[in-house]
XYZ file of C-alpha atoms in Angstrom:
311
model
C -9.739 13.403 90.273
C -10.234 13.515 86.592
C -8.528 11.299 84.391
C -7.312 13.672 81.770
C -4.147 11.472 80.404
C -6.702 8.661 80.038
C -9.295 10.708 78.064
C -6.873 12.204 75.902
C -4.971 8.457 74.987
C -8.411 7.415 74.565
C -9.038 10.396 71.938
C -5.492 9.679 70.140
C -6.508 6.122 69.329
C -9.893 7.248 67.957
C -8.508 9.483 66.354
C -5.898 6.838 64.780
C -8.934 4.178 64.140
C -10.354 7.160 62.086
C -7.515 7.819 60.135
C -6.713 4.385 59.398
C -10.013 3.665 58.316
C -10.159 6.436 55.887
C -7.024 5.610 54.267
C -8.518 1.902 53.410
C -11.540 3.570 52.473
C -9.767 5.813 50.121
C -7.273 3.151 49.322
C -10.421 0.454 48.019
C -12.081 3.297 46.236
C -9.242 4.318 43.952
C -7.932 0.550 43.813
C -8.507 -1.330 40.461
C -11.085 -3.646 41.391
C -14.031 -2.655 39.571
C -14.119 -5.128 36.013
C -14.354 -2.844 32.532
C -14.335 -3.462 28.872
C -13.391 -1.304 26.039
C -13.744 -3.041 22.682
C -13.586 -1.569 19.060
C -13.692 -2.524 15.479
C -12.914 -0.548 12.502
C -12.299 -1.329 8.798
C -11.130 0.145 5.224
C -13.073 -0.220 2.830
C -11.493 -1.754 -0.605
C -13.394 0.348 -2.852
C -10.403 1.838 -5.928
C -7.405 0.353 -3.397
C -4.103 0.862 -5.129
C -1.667 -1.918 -5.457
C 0.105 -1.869 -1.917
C -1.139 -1.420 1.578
C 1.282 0.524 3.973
C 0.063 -0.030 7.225
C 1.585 1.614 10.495
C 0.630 0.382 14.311
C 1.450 2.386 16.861
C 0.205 0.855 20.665
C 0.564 2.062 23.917
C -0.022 -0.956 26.198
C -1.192 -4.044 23.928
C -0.495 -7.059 22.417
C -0.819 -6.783 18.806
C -1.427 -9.813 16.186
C -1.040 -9.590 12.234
C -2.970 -11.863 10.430
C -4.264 -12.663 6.860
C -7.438 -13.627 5.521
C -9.694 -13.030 2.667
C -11.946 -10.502 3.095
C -15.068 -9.470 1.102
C -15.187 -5.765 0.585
C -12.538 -4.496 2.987
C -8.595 -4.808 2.712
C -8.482 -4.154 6.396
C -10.089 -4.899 9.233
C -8.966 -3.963 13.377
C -10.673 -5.240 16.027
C -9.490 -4.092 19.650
C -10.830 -6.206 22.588
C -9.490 -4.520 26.181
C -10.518 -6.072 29.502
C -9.417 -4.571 32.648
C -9.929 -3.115 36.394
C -10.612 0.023 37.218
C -11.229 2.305 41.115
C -14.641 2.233 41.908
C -15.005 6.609 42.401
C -13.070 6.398 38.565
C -15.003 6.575 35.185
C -13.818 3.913 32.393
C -10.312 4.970 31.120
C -10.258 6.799 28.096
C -9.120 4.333 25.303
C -8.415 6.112 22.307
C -8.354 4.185 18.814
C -7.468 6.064 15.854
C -7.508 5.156 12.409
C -6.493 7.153 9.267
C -6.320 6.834 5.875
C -4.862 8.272 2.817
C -3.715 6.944 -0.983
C -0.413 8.358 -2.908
C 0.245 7.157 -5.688
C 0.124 3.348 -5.383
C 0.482 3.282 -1.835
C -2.481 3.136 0.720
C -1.318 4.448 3.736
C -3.197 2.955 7.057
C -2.060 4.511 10.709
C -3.666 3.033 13.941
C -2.422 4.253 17.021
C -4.009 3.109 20.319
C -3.310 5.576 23.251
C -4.729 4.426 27.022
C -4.066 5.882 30.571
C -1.661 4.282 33.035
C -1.658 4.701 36.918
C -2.555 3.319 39.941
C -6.150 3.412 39.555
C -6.105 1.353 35.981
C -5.272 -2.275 36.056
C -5.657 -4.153 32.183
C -5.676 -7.887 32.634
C -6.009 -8.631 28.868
C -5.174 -6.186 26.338
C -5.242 -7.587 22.217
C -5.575 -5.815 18.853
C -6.381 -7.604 15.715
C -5.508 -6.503 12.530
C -6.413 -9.163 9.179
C -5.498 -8.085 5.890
C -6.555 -9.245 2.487
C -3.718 -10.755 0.976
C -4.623 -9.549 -2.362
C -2.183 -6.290 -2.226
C 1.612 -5.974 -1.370
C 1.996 -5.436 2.236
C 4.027 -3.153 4.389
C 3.972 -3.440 7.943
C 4.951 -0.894 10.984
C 4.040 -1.806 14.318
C 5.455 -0.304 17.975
C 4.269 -1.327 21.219
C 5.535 0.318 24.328
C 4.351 -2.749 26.441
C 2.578 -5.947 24.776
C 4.075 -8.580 22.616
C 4.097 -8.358 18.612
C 3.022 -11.451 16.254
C 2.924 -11.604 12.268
C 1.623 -14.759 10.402
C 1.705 -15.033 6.840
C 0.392 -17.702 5.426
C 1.380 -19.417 1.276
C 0.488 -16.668 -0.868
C 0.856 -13.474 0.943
C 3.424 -10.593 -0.503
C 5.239 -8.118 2.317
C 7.535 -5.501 1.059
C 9.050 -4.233 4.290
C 8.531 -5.648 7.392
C 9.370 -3.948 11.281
C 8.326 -5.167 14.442
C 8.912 -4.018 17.491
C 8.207 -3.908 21.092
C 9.894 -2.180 24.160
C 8.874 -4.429 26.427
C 7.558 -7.710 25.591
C 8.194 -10.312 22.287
C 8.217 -10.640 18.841
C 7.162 -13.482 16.713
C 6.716 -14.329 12.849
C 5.724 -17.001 10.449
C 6.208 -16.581 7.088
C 4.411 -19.771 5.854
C 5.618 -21.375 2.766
C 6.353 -19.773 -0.235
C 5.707 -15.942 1.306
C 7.263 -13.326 -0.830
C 9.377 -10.730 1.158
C 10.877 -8.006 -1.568
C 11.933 -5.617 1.550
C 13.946 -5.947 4.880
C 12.722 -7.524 7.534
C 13.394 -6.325 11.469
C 12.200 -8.047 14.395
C 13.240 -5.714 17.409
C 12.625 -5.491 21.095
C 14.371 -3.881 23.838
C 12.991 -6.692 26.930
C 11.736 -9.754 25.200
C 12.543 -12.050 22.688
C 12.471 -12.737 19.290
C 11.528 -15.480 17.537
C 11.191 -16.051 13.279
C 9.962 -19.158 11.646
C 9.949 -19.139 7.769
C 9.132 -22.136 5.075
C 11.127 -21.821 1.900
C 10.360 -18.017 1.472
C 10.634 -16.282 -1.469
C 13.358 -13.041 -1.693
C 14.148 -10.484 -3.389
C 17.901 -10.040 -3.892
C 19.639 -8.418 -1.434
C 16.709 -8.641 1.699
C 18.140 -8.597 4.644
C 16.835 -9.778 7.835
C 17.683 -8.469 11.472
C 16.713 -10.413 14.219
C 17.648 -8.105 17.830
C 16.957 -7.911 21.734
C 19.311 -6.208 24.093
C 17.574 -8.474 26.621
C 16.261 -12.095 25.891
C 17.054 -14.317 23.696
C 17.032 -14.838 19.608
C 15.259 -18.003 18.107
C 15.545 -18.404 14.032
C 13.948 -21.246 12.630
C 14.126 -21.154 8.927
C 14.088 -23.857 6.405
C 14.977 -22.999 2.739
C 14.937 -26.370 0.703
C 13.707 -24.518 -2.384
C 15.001 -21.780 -4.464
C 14.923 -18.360 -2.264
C 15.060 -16.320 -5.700
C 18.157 -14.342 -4.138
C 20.898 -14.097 -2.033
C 20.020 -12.713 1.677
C 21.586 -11.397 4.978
C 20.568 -12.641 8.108
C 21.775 -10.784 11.118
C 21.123 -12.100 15.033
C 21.673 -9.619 17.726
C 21.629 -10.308 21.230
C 23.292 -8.057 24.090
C 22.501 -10.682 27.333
C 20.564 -13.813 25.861
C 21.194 -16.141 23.731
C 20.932 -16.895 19.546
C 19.003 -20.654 18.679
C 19.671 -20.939 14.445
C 17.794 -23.861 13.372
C 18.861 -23.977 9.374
C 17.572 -26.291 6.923
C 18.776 -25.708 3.348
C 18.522 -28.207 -0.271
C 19.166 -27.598 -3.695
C 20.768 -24.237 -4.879
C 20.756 -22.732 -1.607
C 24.113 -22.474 0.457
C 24.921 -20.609 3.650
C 27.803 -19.290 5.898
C 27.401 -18.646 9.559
C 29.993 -16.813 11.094
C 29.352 -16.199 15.283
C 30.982 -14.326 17.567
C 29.990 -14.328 21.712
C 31.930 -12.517 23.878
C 30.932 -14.184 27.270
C 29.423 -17.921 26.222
C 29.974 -20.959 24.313
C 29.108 -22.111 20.669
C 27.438 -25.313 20.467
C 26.805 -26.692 16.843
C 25.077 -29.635 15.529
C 26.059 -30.544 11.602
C 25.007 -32.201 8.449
C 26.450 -30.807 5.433
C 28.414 -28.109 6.431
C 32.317 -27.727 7.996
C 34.447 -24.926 9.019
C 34.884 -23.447 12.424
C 32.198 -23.432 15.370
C 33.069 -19.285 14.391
C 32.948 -19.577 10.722
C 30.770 -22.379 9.144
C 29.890 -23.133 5.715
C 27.516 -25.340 3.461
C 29.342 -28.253 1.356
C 28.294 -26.162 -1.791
C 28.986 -22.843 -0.977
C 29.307 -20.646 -2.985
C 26.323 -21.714 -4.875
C 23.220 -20.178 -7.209
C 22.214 -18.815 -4.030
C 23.340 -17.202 -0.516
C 22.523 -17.231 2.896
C 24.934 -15.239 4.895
C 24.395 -15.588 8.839
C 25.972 -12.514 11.214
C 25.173 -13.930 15.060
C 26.824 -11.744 17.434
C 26.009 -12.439 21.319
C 27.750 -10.690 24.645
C 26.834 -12.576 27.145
C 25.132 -15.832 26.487
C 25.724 -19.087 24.707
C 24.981 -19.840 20.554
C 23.317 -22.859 19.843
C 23.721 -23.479 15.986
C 21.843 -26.786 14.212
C 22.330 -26.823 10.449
C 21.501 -29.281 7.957
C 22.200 -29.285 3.975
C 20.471 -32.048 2.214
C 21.080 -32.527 -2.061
């Protein structure tokens, strides 16, 4: 007698080995593990450069640093530096890095936008864009990312009109070292992430005002103004969950008023120089030559305040 049940349960489970071994074939070819790079540099020439530098970032999937430096010949440089994984039966993903350039009037207008596939078969382990400027013109700064954090250093010396950061998903950090002009508003924005500011005695134009936001992370403000800010300012923290971290340090001229407001969460403050409500605090000399006026508004999540006013 012939075994026909056995022959055909035999068949089934080759038939099942085969399928099963095609899907992990398919499954490794398509699956980032083959190693890629896509690096790029480009530059702008200073040759007849107007008085300010506009200069707009806009970044898919990166994390994108601001710096300063001197530069012989060129008021810009960008230098892109992409490492990642792709399937081994898929060509190098198509990284696109644009640049463009035009002057009106004083203004030279710089836009870089970096535009890279997504998907299953693309894997980037370290994604970074470089941008140094030559502090020798006013600066205006754009950048977006979609998914990468955002950093801005500015050392003594440099001059930003106005200043927006801001990520969808990741962080965003400046330094305004000491003695940085700022003559327009500053934002530091991201949807998931946090935001963090550190600034040394910064020079500003009457009426700047500075928003620090997240609708999820926290808010970290670090400033010290123990010499003459050159005008009175508005600094506004904005947190939805998180929380706000204010670490003032003000001398002289310089007087401030926090007022705070957290709808789920406590406010912790640590004093020297100022009184008032935890909601509503103010320098020993306020109102004085000059103004820092602190906004901190949280919903869920805890303030943590630590101000200091020396003579």
């Amino acid at each position: 007698m012939t075994d026909f049940g056995g022959r055909e349960g035999l068949l089934a489970l080759l038939v099942g080995i085969m399928l099963i071994v095609v899907i992990v074939i398919a499954a490794l070819a398509f699956a980032p593990l083959m190693p890629f790079e896509a690096d790029d540099q480009r530059t702008v020439a200073a040759d007849g450069s107007p008085g300010n530098l506009v200069l707009s970032v806009d970044a898919d999937i990166c994390t994108v640093e601001v710096e300063f430096a001197e530069m012989i010949g060129d008021v810009l440089a960008v230098d892109l530096d992409v490492d990642g994984r792709r399937g081994l039966f898929v060509s190098d993903p198509a990284v696109d890095l644009s640049l463009e350039q035009s002057t009106v009037g004083d203004d030279m207008l710089v836009n870089v936008v970096l535009d890279m596939p997504s998907g299953p078969t693309v894997q980037y382990d370290d994604l970074r864009m470089r941008l140094i400027i030559d502090p020798g013109m006013m600066v205006s700064v754009t950048v977006v990312t979609d998914v990468g954090d955002v950093y801005l250093e500015a050392p003594p010396g440099v001059d930003l009109g106005d200043v927006s950061l801001f990520a969808k998903v990741g962080s965003v950090h400046a330094d305004l070292g000491e003695g940085v002009l700022v003559t327009g508003d500053v934002e530091l924005r991201c949807n998931v992430g946090s935001v963090y500011m550190e600034a040394t005695n910064a020079v500003l134009e009457d009426g700047v005002t500075v928003t620090l936001r997240t609708s999820t992370g926290s808010v970290h403000a670090d400033l010290a103004q123990e010499a003459s800010p050159g005008g009175n300012a508005t600094i506004l923290c904005r947190t939805v969950t998180g929380s706000v971290y204010l670490d003032l340090r003000i001398a002289g001229s310089t007087a401030a008023e926090i007022t705070s407001q957290t709808d789920v969460g406590d406010i912790n403050t640590e004093l020297e120089g100022f009184e008032g409500l935890d909601v509503h605090l103010v320098s020993q000399n306020h109102p004085d030559q000059f103004n820092l006026e602190f906004q901190i508004e949280v919903d869920v999540g805890s303030i943590e305040i630590s101000a200091e006013r020396t003579v």
